[in-house]
Every structure is written in C-alpha cells, then in structure tokens.
XYZ file of C-alpha atoms in Angstrom:
318
model
C -22.954 -12.926 -14.209
C -22.245 -11.783 -10.649
C -23.516 -13.933 -7.826
C -25.768 -12.531 -5.181
C -26.856 -13.665 -1.799
C -25.103 -14.757 1.362
C -23.769 -18.234 2.016
C -25.700 -19.988 4.741
C -25.439 -23.325 6.521
C -28.403 -24.552 4.535
C -27.170 -23.347 1.152
C -25.162 -24.971 -1.594
C -22.163 -26.617 0.093
C -20.339 -27.848 -2.990
C -16.724 -27.160 -2.051
C -15.032 -24.650 -4.331
C -11.634 -25.319 -5.884
C -11.178 -21.962 -7.596
C -12.488 -18.421 -7.699
C -13.471 -16.320 -10.689
C -12.139 -12.773 -10.490
C -14.775 -10.676 -12.223
C -12.423 -7.715 -12.389
C -13.553 -5.423 -15.204
C -15.396 -8.039 -17.237
C -18.584 -5.983 -16.806
C -17.087 -3.481 -19.275
C -15.814 -5.825 -22.028
C -15.474 -3.052 -24.606
C -12.994 -1.225 -22.368
C -10.749 -4.171 -21.523
C -8.157 -3.362 -24.186
C -8.127 0.301 -23.166
C -7.801 -0.599 -19.469
C -4.975 -3.024 -20.266
C -3.047 -0.212 -21.952
C -3.707 2.254 -19.119
C -2.709 -0.158 -16.347
C 0.376 -1.278 -18.268
C 1.529 2.341 -18.619
C 0.849 2.977 -14.919
C 2.724 -0.177 -13.904
C 5.776 0.711 -16.001
C 5.681 4.256 -14.605
C 5.549 2.966 -11.013
C 8.459 0.578 -11.587
C 10.541 3.242 -13.347
C 9.755 6.082 -10.930
C 10.434 4.092 -7.769
C 13.558 2.478 -9.237
C 14.909 5.953 -10.021
C 14.246 7.083 -6.453
C 16.099 4.036 -5.086
C 19.089 4.602 -7.398
C 19.257 8.363 -6.822
C 18.951 8.272 -3.028
C 21.546 5.489 -2.862
C 24.067 7.068 -5.244
C 23.940 10.722 -4.197
C 26.148 11.426 -1.121
C 23.906 14.313 -0.025
C 20.935 11.970 0.364
C 22.532 9.526 2.809
C 20.204 10.477 5.665
C 17.547 8.558 7.617
C 14.734 10.293 5.715
C 16.014 9.024 2.374
C 16.887 5.627 3.840
C 13.206 5.153 4.645
C 12.231 6.616 1.272
C 14.361 3.926 -0.425
C 12.605 1.261 1.601
C 9.266 2.810 0.716
C 10.061 2.863 -3.010
C 11.214 -0.773 -2.938
C 8.017 -1.658 -1.108
C 5.905 0.098 -3.756
C 7.544 -1.989 -6.480
C 6.781 -5.207 -4.584
C 3.318 -3.991 -3.606
C 2.014 -3.285 -7.113
C 3.723 -6.397 -8.498
C 1.475 -8.590 -6.343
C -1.723 -7.385 -8.031
C -1.105 -5.504 -11.294
C 0.603 -8.273 -13.367
C -2.297 -10.599 -12.568
C -4.766 -7.830 -13.463
C -2.985 -7.257 -16.780
C -3.002 -10.982 -17.572
C -6.733 -11.257 -16.828
C -7.513 -8.207 -18.970
C -5.417 -9.577 -21.837
C -6.881 -13.087 -21.856
C -10.332 -12.032 -20.528
C -10.189 -14.995 -18.181
C -10.148 -14.495 -14.426
C -10.043 -17.972 -12.889
C -7.644 -18.368 -9.946
C -7.033 -21.455 -7.805
C -7.511 -21.332 -4.039
C -3.757 -21.783 -3.530
C -2.868 -18.945 -5.893
C -5.538 -16.784 -4.263
C -4.155 -17.524 -0.792
C -0.595 -16.702 -1.891
C -1.661 -13.439 -3.513
C -3.695 -12.389 -0.478
C -0.856 -13.360 1.894
C 1.760 -11.207 0.176
C -0.670 -8.368 -0.476
C -1.754 -8.099 3.161
C 1.837 -8.317 4.406
C 2.942 -5.565 2.040
C -0.057 -3.380 2.942
C 0.900 -3.572 6.617
C 4.566 -3.044 5.753
C 3.587 0.157 3.954
C 1.640 1.304 7.013
C 4.627 0.594 9.261
C 7.150 2.298 6.970
C 4.916 5.364 6.746
C 4.814 5.328 10.555
C 8.614 5.100 10.741
C 8.875 8.004 8.296
C 6.509 10.040 10.490
C 8.664 9.282 13.539
C 11.748 10.377 11.615
C 10.093 13.706 10.772
C 8.935 14.068 14.395
C 12.489 13.702 15.709
C 13.913 15.971 12.992
C 11.457 18.811 13.712
C 10.688 18.425 17.410
C 14.142 17.301 18.604
C 16.578 18.619 15.978
C 19.636 18.701 18.258
C 19.181 15.034 19.184
C 18.299 13.907 15.651
C 21.757 12.481 14.733
C 21.916 10.636 18.036
C 18.396 9.189 18.004
C 18.104 8.391 14.289
C 21.402 6.531 14.039
C 22.138 3.791 11.509
C 21.410 1.012 13.985
C 17.949 2.320 14.873
C 17.092 2.897 11.200
C 18.044 -0.692 10.345
C 16.075 -2.044 13.310
C 12.988 -0.047 12.330
C 13.271 -1.249 8.730
C 13.532 -4.903 9.799
C 10.502 -4.556 12.074
C 8.500 -2.848 9.314
C 9.243 -5.624 6.806
C 8.677 -8.593 9.143
C 6.123 -7.592 11.824
C 3.083 -8.506 9.733
C 4.288 -11.971 8.673
C 3.138 -13.929 11.788
C -0.233 -12.136 11.923
C -1.125 -12.810 8.309
C 0.240 -16.338 8.353
C -2.369 -17.101 11.025
C -5.088 -15.084 9.260
C -4.584 -16.754 5.874
C -4.374 -20.203 7.494
C -7.688 -19.672 9.299
C -9.524 -18.296 6.269
C -8.288 -20.836 3.708
C -8.630 -23.827 6.034
C -12.359 -23.076 5.983
C -14.753 -24.355 3.333
C -15.900 -22.082 0.535
C -19.244 -22.892 -1.032
C -21.968 -21.579 -3.269
C -20.960 -18.680 -5.475
C -17.284 -18.640 -6.496
C -17.272 -15.226 -8.165
C -15.266 -12.384 -6.625
C -16.373 -8.965 -7.843
C -12.795 -7.780 -7.581
C -9.573 -7.714 -9.601
C -7.480 -9.537 -6.980
C -7.943 -11.747 -3.919
C -8.634 -9.232 -1.177
C -9.800 -10.250 2.290
C -13.338 -8.741 2.460
C -14.745 -10.353 -0.735
C -13.046 -13.707 -0.040
C -14.407 -13.855 3.522
C -17.901 -13.305 2.101
C -17.647 -16.721 0.373
C -16.864 -18.757 3.495
C -19.611 -21.287 4.271
C -22.000 -20.523 7.073
C -21.807 -17.608 9.481
C -18.933 -15.297 8.516
C -19.161 -13.126 11.652
C -15.988 -14.579 13.191
C -14.026 -14.040 9.992
C -15.313 -10.493 9.638
C -14.247 -9.706 13.209
C -10.866 -11.262 12.453
C -10.582 -9.046 9.370
C -11.341 -5.973 11.497
C -8.738 -7.045 14.062
C -6.092 -7.562 11.390
C -6.964 -4.191 9.832
C -6.704 -2.528 13.247
C -3.253 -4.043 13.739
C -1.981 -3.013 10.329
C -3.729 0.293 9.680
C -5.605 1.798 12.620
C -2.767 1.642 15.148
C -0.166 3.091 12.715
C -2.622 5.806 11.644
C -3.097 6.914 15.264
C 0.675 6.895 15.792
C 1.159 9.007 12.655
C -1.623 11.356 13.770
C 0.043 11.762 17.166
C 3.390 12.494 15.518
C 1.881 15.152 13.286
C -0.005 16.809 16.127
C 3.353 17.345 17.832
C 5.062 18.296 14.550
C 2.437 20.915 13.672
C 2.449 22.251 17.226
C 6.231 22.663 17.057
C 6.128 24.265 13.603
C 3.535 26.839 14.709
C 5.823 27.903 17.557
C 8.692 28.759 15.201
C 9.342 32.519 15.192
C 9.683 33.125 11.434
C 7.304 32.366 8.580
C 10.259 31.181 6.492
C 11.245 28.682 9.181
C 7.683 27.401 9.443
C 7.403 26.962 5.667
C 10.744 25.158 5.467
C 9.884 22.837 8.355
C 6.483 21.975 6.932
C 7.923 21.352 3.455
C 10.075 18.524 4.854
C 7.000 16.504 5.835
C 4.263 17.720 3.448
C 5.000 15.017 0.846
C 4.789 12.275 3.455
C 1.550 13.720 4.840
C -0.040 13.710 1.375
C 0.889 10.060 0.783
C -0.360 9.053 4.241
C -3.708 10.781 3.686
C -4.283 9.182 0.275
C -3.276 5.677 1.357
C -4.893 5.421 4.790
C -8.173 7.109 3.865
C -9.028 4.632 1.098
C -7.614 1.573 2.895
C -9.410 2.142 6.192
C -12.736 2.733 4.410
C -12.470 -0.673 2.702
C -11.356 -2.725 5.709
C -13.017 -1.004 8.657
C -16.451 0.022 7.407
C -19.526 -1.938 8.640
C -20.713 -4.937 6.655
C -24.131 -3.292 6.180
C -22.515 -0.672 3.938
C -20.578 -3.228 1.868
C -20.655 -2.468 -1.867
C -18.484 -4.514 -4.209
C -18.426 -1.817 -6.860
C -17.325 0.952 -4.494
C -14.845 -1.310 -2.706
C -13.329 -2.352 -6.037
C -12.847 1.291 -6.984
C -11.316 2.177 -3.595
C -9.010 -0.842 -3.807
C -7.944 0.289 -7.271
C -7.217 3.694 -5.795
C -4.836 2.514 -3.044
C -3.313 -0.433 -4.944
C -2.603 1.289 -8.272
C -3.270 5.035 -8.283
C -1.623 5.987 -4.975
C 1.627 4.130 -5.863
C 1.572 6.039 -9.162
C 1.320 9.360 -7.329
C 4.110 8.603 -4.847
C 7.133 9.120 -7.165
C 5.510 12.311 -8.472
C 4.841 13.641 -4.969
C 8.292 12.861 -3.610
C 10.132 14.132 -6.703
C 8.182 17.278 -7.513
C 7.879 18.434 -3.899
C 11.444 17.649 -2.835
C 14.168 19.994 -4.050
C 16.987 17.662 -2.953
C 15.565 14.784 -5.004
C 15.054 17.066 -8.020
C 18.687 18.258 -7.834
C 19.959 14.678 -7.461
C 17.747 13.558 -10.368
C 19.139 16.309 -12.603
C 22.712 15.343 -11.744
C 21.906 11.686 -12.419
C 20.289 12.434 -15.795
C 23.118 14.770 -16.816
C 25.647 12.099 -15.950
C 23.894 9.499 -18.095
C 23.223 11.848 -21.020
C 26.933 12.687 -21.136
C 27.763 8.967 -21.199
C-alpha cells in the first residue's frame, strides 16, 4: 500500500534503513508482461548502441567530430540504462522492491551524473552542428581532435563534484515515516520527499542541480539552433537547406524528447507533484528515449545506414 502524507518534525521519526520501490507492483497481473517488454527494450538498446559504436569506429568515412560525439553518446546510453533497467527487471522478476539506503544512494549518484553527462554531450553535439553549418570553412580548424577530446572529458566529468555534494547532503539527512517510493528507481524528487522535517531546502537544491544539468544546456542548445536555423534559411537553394537541416534533425529530435520529459519532472512546482505521472515521465526518458535513439540516428542518417550495410555484409560473408 502506498504511503501518503508529508513528513513533519512532529511525525514518526523512526530512522529508515531501506526503501521499498513500489515500481509496478500496483499492476501485479502485468509484471511478467512488463518484465518481457523491458528485457526486450534493454537488449535492443544495448545492441543498437553497441552497433553504432562499432560502425562509427570501424568505418573510415565516419571518423569525424559528429560521429566521435555520437560514439560517446551511444556509450553513455548503454551506461545510462544499465543504472536503472537491470534493477527494474530484477524487481519485476522477484516482485520484491526493497533497496538499502547505500544502494539507493549509489544508484541515484550514477543516474544523476549520467543524466547530466547526456545533457552536456547533447550540448556538445549541438555546438558541433553549429560550427559545421554556421562556420563551415573554419570547421576543421575549430573542431579539431584536441577540442573534441577536451569537450568529451568535460562532458563525462563536470557533473561528478556537483552530485557528490548533492548526494552527500541528501543521504546524510534522516529519513523517517513512510519508506515507500512510488517509483521504479531511486530518483531525487521522490527520495527528497522522505527527508524528515521541512524539505524546502532539499527541493531548492534539487532545482539548482536540475538547472545546472538541464536548464543551462537546454538554453545553450536552443541558442545554437536559433543560429543554425537562421543560417539554413539564408541558403539560396532548397536542396542546400534540406541537406543542411538533415544533418541536425536527428539530434534535434533526441534533444526534444529527452529535455522535455526531464525538465517537467525536475523543474515543475511541488504543488503539481504526482507520483504516477512522474513515474511515467521518468520511464519515458530513462527507457523509451534511449530505445528511440539508435532508430533515429540509423534511419535518418544515410552515412550510418551505408556503414551498417557494409558491416553486415562483411559479417554475413564471414
């Protein structure tokens, strides 16, 4: 049974030692079906992103900054879904969602870091498209190997100090009262709701962390695309405009899907908080969007399709 009510200084202060992830226990008859669906999705994500990494690394024609960042993005997607989906599958299989505070803290730590890393890599990919379309003559000079490596390192490491502090603050607090999380993994908003006493400071901290990891990158991406679209519209031929837009349309679709659902969960006011809706939105950007990414980048990218065909032909011959 799901807990209700808000922790207060006068409430039950029995310190909690574990959480219960409710997950999809409210639909017990569908747990086997959901296990099968999520397992198929997980295998598809691992296979699709692994293929993208192998293809863009092996094909000489794809040794460009755009595909360098796409490799990083695909590797990130594998890590990203592996933080939440295996645990979700295990809970669905055993119909048992207990998780210790330590395990919850570790899962939240890596999840939040990887979420921000995805935001930063998407921002780096937007900058790459901005330089390619708005400054094509300077593209080889600006997007050199050194800058690409530096951007990748920053994307993968920038969020570590921020979330080390955030997780330390949240999990050094006392949790009391209800220990049930109406979620399928340890995400920040539902965990913060279980902190004893007034959670205002923690909620503001969550907003600040979300602004660092999502809002700022989203504004940077928006600025890049304003300039990209402005440049594309000035091109003299319709063919040139279509070709230029096709180079960034896949990235724009992924950005829209990921940021829209993520920002709604982390930045919306507490008064509109709904565990059911938030759980669905979290499922959307933690499982469904990573499933769409290999499809979007493969089906909408002729170079990747050609490289994939060559790769498959090579292996079928062997």
